Coordinates of C-alpha atoms in Angstrom, one line a residue:
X227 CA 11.7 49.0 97.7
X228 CA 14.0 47.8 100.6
X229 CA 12.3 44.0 100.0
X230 CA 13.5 44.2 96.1
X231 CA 16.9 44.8 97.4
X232 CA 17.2 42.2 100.2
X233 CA 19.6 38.9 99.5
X234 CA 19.0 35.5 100.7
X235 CA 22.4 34.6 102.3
X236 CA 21.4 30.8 102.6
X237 CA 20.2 30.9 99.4
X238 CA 23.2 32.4 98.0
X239 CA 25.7 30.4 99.9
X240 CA 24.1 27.3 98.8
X241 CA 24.7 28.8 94.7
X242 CA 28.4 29.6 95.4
X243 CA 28.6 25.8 97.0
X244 CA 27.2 24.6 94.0
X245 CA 28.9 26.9 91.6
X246 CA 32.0 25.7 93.7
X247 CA 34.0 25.7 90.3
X248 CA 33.4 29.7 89.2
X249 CA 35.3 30.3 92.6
X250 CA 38.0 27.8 92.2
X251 CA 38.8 28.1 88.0
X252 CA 39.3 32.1 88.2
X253 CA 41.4 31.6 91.2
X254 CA 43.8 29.4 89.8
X255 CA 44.2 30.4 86.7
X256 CA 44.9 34.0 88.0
X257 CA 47.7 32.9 90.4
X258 CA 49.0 30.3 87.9
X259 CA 49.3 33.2 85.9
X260 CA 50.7 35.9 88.5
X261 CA 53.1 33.1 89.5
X262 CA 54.4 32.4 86.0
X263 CA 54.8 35.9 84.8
X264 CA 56.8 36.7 88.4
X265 CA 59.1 33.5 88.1
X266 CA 60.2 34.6 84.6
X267 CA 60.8 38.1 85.8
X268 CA 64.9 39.1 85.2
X269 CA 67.3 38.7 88.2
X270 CA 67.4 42.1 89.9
X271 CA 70.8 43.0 92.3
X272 CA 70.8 45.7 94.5
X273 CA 73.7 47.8 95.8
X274 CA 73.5 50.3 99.0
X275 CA 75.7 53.4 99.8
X276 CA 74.8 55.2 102.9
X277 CA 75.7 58.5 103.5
X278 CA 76.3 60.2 107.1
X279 CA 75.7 63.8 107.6
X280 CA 78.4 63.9 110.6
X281 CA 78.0 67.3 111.8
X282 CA 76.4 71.0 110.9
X283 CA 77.6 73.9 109.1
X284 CA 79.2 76.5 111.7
X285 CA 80.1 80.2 111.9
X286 CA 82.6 81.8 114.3
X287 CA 80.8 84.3 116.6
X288 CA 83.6 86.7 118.5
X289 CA 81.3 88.0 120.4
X290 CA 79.8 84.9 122.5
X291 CA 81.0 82.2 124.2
X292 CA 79.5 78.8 121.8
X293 CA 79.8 78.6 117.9
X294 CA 76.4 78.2 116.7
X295 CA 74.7 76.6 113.5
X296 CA 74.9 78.5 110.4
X297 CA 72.3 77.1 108.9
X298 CA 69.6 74.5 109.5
X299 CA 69.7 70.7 108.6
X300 CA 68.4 69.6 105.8
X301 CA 64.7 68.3 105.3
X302 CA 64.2 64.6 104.1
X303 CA 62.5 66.1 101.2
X304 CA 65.2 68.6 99.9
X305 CA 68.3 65.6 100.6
X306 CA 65.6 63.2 98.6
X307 CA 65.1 65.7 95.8
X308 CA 68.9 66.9 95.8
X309 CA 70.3 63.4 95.6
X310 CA 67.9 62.7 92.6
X311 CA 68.2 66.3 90.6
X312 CA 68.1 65.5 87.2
X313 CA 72.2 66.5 87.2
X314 CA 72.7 63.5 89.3
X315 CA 70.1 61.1 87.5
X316 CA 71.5 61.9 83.8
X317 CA 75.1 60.8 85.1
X318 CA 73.8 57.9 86.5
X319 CA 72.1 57.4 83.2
X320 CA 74.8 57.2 81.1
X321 CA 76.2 54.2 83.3
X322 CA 73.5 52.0 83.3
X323 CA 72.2 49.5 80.2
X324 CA 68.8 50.0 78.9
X325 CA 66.9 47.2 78.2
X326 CA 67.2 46.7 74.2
X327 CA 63.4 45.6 73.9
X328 CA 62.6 49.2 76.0
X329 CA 62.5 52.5 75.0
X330 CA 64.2 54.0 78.4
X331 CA 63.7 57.6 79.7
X332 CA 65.3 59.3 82.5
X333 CA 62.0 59.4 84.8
X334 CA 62.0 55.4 83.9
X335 CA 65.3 54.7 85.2
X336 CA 65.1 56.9 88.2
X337 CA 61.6 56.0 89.3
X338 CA 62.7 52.3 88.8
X339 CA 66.7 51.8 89.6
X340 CA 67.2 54.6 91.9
X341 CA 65.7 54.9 95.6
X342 CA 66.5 56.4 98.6
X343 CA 65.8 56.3 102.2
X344 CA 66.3 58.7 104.6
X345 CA 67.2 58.0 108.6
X346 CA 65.9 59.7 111.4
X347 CA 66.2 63.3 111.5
X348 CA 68.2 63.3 107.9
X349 CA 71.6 62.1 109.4
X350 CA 71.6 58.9 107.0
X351 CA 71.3 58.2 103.6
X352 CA 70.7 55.0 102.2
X353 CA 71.1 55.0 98.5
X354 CA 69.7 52.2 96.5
X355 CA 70.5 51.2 92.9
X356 CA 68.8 47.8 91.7
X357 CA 70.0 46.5 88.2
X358 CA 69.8 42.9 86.3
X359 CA 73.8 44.0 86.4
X360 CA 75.6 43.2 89.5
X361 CA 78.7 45.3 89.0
X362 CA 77.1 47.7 87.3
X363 CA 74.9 48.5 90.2
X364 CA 77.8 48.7 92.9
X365 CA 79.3 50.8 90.3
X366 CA 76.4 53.3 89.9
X367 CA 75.9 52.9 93.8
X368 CA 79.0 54.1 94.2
X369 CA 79.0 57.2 91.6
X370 CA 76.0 58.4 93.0
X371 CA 77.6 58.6 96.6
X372 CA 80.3 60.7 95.2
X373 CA 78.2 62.4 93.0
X374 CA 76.1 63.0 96.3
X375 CA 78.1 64.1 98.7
X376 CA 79.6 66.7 96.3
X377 CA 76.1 67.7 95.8
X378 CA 74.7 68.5 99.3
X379 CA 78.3 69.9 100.6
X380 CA 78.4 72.7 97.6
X381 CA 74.2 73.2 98.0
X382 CA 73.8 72.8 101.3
X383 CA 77.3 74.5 103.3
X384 CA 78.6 75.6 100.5
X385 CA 81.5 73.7 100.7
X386 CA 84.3 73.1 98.2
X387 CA 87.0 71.0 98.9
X388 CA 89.7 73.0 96.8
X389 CA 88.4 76.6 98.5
X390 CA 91.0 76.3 100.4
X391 CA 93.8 75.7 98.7
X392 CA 92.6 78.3 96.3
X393 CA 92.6 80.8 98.5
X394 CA 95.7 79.1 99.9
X395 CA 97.7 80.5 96.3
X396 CA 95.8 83.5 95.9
X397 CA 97.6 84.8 99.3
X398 CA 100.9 83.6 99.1
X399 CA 100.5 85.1 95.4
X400 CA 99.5 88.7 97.0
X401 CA 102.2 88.1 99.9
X402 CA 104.9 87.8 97.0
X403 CA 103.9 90.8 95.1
X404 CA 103.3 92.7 98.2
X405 CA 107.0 91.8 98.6
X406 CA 107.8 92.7 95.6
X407 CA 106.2 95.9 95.5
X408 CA 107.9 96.8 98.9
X409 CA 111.3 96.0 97.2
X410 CA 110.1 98.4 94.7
X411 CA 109.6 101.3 97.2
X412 CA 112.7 100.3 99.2
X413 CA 115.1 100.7 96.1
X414 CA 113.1 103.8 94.8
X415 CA 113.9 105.5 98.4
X416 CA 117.5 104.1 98.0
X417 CA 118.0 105.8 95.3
X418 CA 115.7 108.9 95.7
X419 CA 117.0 112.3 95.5
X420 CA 113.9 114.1 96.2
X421 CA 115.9 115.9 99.3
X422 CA 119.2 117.2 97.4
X423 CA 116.5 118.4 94.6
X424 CA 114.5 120.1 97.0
X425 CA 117.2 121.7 98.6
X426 CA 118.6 122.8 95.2
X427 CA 115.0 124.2 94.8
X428 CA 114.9 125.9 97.9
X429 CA 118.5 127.7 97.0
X430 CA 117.8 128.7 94.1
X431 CA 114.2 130.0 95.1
X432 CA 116.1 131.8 97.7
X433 CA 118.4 133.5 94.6
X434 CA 116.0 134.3 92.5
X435 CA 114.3 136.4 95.6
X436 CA 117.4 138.5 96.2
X437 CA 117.7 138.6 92.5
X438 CA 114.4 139.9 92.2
X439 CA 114.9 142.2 95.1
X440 CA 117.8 143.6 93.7
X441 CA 116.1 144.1 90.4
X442 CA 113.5 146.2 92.3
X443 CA 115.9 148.0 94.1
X444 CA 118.4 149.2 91.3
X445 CA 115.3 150.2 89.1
X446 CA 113.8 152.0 91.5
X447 CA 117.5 153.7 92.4
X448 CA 118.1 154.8 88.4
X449 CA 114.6 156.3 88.3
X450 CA 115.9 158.3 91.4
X451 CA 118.9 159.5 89.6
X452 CA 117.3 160.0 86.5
X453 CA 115.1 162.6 88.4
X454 CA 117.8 163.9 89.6
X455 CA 119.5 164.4 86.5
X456 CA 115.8 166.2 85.2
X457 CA 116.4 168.5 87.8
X458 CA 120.0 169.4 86.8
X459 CA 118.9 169.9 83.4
X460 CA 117.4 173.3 84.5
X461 CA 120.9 174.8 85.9
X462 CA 124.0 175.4 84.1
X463 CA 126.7 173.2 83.8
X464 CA 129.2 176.1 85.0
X465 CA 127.7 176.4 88.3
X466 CA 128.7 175.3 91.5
X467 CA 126.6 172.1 92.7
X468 CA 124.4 172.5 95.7
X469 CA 125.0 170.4 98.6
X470 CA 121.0 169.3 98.4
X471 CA 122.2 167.6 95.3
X472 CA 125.3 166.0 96.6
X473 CA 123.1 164.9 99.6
X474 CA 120.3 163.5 97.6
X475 CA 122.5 161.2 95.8
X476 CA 124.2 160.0 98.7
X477 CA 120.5 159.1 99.8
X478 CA 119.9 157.1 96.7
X479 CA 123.0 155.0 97.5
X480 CA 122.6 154.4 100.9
X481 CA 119.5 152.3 100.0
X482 CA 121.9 150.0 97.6
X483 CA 124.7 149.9 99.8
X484 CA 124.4 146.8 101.8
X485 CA 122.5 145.1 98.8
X486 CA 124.5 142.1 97.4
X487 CA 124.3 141.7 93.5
X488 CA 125.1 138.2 92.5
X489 CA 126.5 137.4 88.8
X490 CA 127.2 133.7 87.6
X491 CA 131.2 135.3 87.6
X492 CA 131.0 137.5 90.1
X493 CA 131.3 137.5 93.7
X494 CA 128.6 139.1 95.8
X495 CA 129.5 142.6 96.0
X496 CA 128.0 146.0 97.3
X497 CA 126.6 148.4 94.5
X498 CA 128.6 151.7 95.2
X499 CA 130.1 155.3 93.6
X500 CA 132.5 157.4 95.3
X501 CA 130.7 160.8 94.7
X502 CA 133.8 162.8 96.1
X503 CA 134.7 165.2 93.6
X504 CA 139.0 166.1 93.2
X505 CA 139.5 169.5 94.7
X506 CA 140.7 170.9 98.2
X507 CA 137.9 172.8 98.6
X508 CA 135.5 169.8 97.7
X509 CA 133.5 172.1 95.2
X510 CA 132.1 170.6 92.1
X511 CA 130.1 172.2 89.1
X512 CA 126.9 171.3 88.1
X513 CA 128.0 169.4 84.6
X514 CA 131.0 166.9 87.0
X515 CA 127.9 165.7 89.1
X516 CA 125.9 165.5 86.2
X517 CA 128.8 163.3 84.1
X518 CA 129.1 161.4 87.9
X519 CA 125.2 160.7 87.6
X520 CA 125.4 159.6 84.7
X521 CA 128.3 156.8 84.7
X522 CA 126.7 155.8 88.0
X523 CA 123.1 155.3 86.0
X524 CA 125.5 153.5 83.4
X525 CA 126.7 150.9 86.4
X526 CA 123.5 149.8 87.1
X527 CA 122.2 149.3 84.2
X528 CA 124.9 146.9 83.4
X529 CA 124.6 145.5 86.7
X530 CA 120.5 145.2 85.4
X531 CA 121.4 143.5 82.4
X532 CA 123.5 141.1 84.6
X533 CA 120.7 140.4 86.8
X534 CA 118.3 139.9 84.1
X535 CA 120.7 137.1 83.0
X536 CA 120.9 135.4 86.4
X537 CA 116.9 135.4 87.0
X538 CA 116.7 133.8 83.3
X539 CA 119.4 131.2 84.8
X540 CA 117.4 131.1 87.8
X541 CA 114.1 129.7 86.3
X542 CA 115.3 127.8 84.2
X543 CA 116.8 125.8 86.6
X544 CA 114.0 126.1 89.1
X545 CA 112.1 124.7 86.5
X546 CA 113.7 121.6 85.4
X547 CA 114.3 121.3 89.0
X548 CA 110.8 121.2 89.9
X549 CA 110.0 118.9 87.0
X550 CA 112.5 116.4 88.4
X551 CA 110.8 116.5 91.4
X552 CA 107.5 116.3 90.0
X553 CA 108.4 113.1 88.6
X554 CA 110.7 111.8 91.4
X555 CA 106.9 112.1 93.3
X556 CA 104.8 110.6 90.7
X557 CA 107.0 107.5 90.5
X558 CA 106.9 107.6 94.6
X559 CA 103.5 108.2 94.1
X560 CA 102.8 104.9 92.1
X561 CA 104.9 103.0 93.9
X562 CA 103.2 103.9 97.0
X563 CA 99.8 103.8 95.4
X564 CA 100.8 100.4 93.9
X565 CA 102.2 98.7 97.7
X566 CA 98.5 99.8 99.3
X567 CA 96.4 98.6 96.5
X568 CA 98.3 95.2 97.0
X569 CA 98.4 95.8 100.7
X570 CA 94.8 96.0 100.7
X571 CA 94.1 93.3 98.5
X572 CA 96.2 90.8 100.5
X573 CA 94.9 91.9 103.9
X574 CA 91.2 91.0 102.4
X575 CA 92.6 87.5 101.2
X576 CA 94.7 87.0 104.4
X577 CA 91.0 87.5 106.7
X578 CA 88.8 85.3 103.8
X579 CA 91.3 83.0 104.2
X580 CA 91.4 82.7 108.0
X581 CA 87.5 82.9 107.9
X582 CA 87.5 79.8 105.8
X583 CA 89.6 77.7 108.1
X584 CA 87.4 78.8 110.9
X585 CA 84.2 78.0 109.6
X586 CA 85.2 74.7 106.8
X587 CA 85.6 71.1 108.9
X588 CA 89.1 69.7 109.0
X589 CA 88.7 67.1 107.2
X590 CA 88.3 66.3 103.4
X591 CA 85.0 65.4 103.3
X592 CA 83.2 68.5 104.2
X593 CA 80.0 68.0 105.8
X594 CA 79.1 64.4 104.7
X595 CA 81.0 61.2 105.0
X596 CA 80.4 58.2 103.2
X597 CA 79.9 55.7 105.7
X598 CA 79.4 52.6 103.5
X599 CA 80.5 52.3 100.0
X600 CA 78.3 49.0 97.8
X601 CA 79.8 46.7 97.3
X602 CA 78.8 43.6 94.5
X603 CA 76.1 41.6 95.5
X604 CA 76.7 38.0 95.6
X605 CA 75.5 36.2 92.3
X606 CA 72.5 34.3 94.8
X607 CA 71.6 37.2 96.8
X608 CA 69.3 38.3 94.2
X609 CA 66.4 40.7 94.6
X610 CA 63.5 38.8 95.8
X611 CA 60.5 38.7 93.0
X612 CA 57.9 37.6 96.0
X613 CA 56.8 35.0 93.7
X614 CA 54.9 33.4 96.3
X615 CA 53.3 36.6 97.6
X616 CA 52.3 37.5 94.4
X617 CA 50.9 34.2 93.5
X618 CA 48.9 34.0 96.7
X619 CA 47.3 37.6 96.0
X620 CA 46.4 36.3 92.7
X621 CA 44.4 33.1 94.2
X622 CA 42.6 36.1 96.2
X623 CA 41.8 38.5 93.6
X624 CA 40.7 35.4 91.2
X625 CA 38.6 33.5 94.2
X626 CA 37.0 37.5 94.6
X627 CA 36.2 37.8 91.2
X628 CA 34.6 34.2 91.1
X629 CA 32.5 34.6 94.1
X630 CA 31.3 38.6 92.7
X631 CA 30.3 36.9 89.7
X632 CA 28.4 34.2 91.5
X633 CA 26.5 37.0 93.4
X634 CA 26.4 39.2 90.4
X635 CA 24.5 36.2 88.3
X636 CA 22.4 34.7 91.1
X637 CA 20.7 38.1 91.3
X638 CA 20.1 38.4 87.6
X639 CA 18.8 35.9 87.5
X640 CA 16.4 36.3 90.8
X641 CA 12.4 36.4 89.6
X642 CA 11.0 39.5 89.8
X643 CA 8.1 39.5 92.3
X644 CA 6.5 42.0 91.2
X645 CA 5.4 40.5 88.0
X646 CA 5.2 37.5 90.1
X647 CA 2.0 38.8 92.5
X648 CA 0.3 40.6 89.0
X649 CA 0.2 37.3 87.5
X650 CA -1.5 35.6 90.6
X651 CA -4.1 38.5 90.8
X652 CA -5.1 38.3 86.9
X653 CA -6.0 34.6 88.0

């Protein structure tokens, strides 16, 4: 089996000599072909933008000596894929002119307009935009650099170029109604009478105690005398009074004596009877105490039903007193709640806002500078079609092709020896 497969090489160089032209016509007419189709491609310009990724994101640490990274750099393959998101691609899209005999999509334009290189390590970007336009691709080159740089600084380091001054007007916002709000609280307490009130509370709280207290008192006295007066009931009022009797009412008075009883016309003035009787002798009957008793028990309860009136007086005073209070502390109360809420709010802003001066770069361009913007190509400084190149690999492939069908024929048409040695033996 390994003789049916073996090849003459001086016989099958001496076919392709003489078959010189199989070599020679596929050759030419291939690269003719490659070279024609290549010269009559459009003009192609191309327009660069290179991107610089100038320095890392960094975070403040207190606590050590060094800032350190927040973040790693970016891969080659995540700026690649960023720079060409579909985002990025359709606005490019929209610039650029489709070719009217094409039916453009967006893979199309991006696989065949757009590329990118990246530079060692990811700190350059190169981004390429070829077009049969020339200011249309500086203009696209361009876009997509701005478009870009936006791009990797917001996905990237998170980095917005107006954070900043937002957070610039959000504080100085809070500041002035943190202002005001302390201008609130400052004219409330200018004008706040919470103290007099409370005073006036504690006064009249302090009234309506003795008032009460005298209440007791003088009840607590005519139930006395009114026992009293039980007990006399027994004994006729003909009869000389017993000096237990005279004593016991000078008992109840002495409680009552140094008690002050307050009126709204009246001074404060001692509760008191003179229980001396007229006579030399000092001797009274039973029915003169009993009459005595009596207008005494007739006192108090007036001086009861004048009390009675001043406690009435009393609360309702104390009461509208306490409700001005109540709402002298609810609008101090609000205000107060009001100047911490902002307080708070403004002391948040007032860190954020110190954090992100710390941690964004001073300058406007974040993270990523453009370090060369495209400009429009010169009309001659086309994009080179490598018609010659092309032509020359056409020769090649046709010359190949010639020479496999040479070989390819040349052993079809090879006589097979087997039938070859069966004809000699039938002979």
């Amino acid at each position: 089996m390994d003789d049916y497969f073996e090849i003459d090489l001086r016989k099958l160089i001496k076919n392709i000599l003489r078959k010189w032209y199989w070599v020679l016509i596929p050759a030419v007419l291939i690269g003719l072909g490659v070279y024609i189709y290549s010269s009559n491609l459009p003009d192609l310009y191309e327009a660069k933008a290179i991107l610089a990724l100038v320095e890392p994101a960094y975070e403040v640490d207190f606590t050590g000596q060094d800032l350190r990274p927040n973040q790693s750099d970016p891969s080659e393959g995540a700026l690649q894929s960023l720079v060409q998101n579909d985002k990025i691609a359709s606005a490019l899209f929209d610039l650029w002119d489709c070719p009217t005999n094409q039916n453009c999509t967006l893979n199309q334009f991006r696989n065949s307009s757009l590329g990118v290189e990246i530079g060692e390590r990811g700190q350059l970007v190169t981004l390429i935009v070829t077009t049969k336009e020339r200011e249309k691709s500086a203009l696209i080159a361009n876009t997509w650099a701005d478009l870009s740089i936006d791009e990797i600084n917001r996905s990237f380091y998170g980095y917005a170029p107006d954070l900043i001054t937002y957070f610039d007007l959000q504080t100085e916002l809070f500041n002035n109604q943190l202002e005001d709000a302390g201008q609130r609280l400052i004219d409330f307490e200018a004008e706040n009478t919470l103290s007099l009130l409370k005073n006036q509370l504690s006064s009249l709280l302090a009234s309506q105690v003795e008032t009460l207290r005298s209440i007791r008192v003088l009840q607590q006295a005519r139930a006395d005398s009114q026992i009293l007066l039980n007990q006399l009931a027994f004994e006729s009022p003909e009869d000389v009074l017993d000096s237990s009797y005279r004593l016991s009412l000078y008992l109840i008075q002495s409680r009552i004596f140094t008690i002050p009883i307050t009126s709204e016309s009246e001074s404060v003035t001692p509760l008191q009877i003179n229980v001396d009787l007229s006579g030399e002798t000092g001797i009274a009957t039973v029915g003169e105490f009993v009459l005595l008793i009596e207008n005494w028990i007739d006192v108090i309860d007036e001086r009861l039903l004048n009390l009675s009136s001043v406690e009435d007086t009393l609360n309702s005073e104390i009461t509208s007193l306490q409700a001005q209070i109540q709402s002298q502390e609810n609008v101090k109360a609000r205000l107060r709640a009001d100047y911490e809420r902002i307080e708070s709010v403004y002391e948040i802003l007032a860190l954020k806002n110190d954090e992100i001066r710390v941690s964004m770069p001073e300058r406007d361009h974040g993270y990523v500078r453009l370090v060369s913007s495209a400009s429009v190509p010169d009309p001659g400084n086309k994009v080179s079609h490598n018609t010659n190149r092309n032509m020359v690999i056409g020769i090649l492939i046709g010359a190949i092709l010639g020479l496999a069908a040479v070989v390819v024929v040349d052993w079809w048409q090879m006589p097979d020896e087997s039938n070859e040695i069966e004809v000699t033996n039938k002979q």
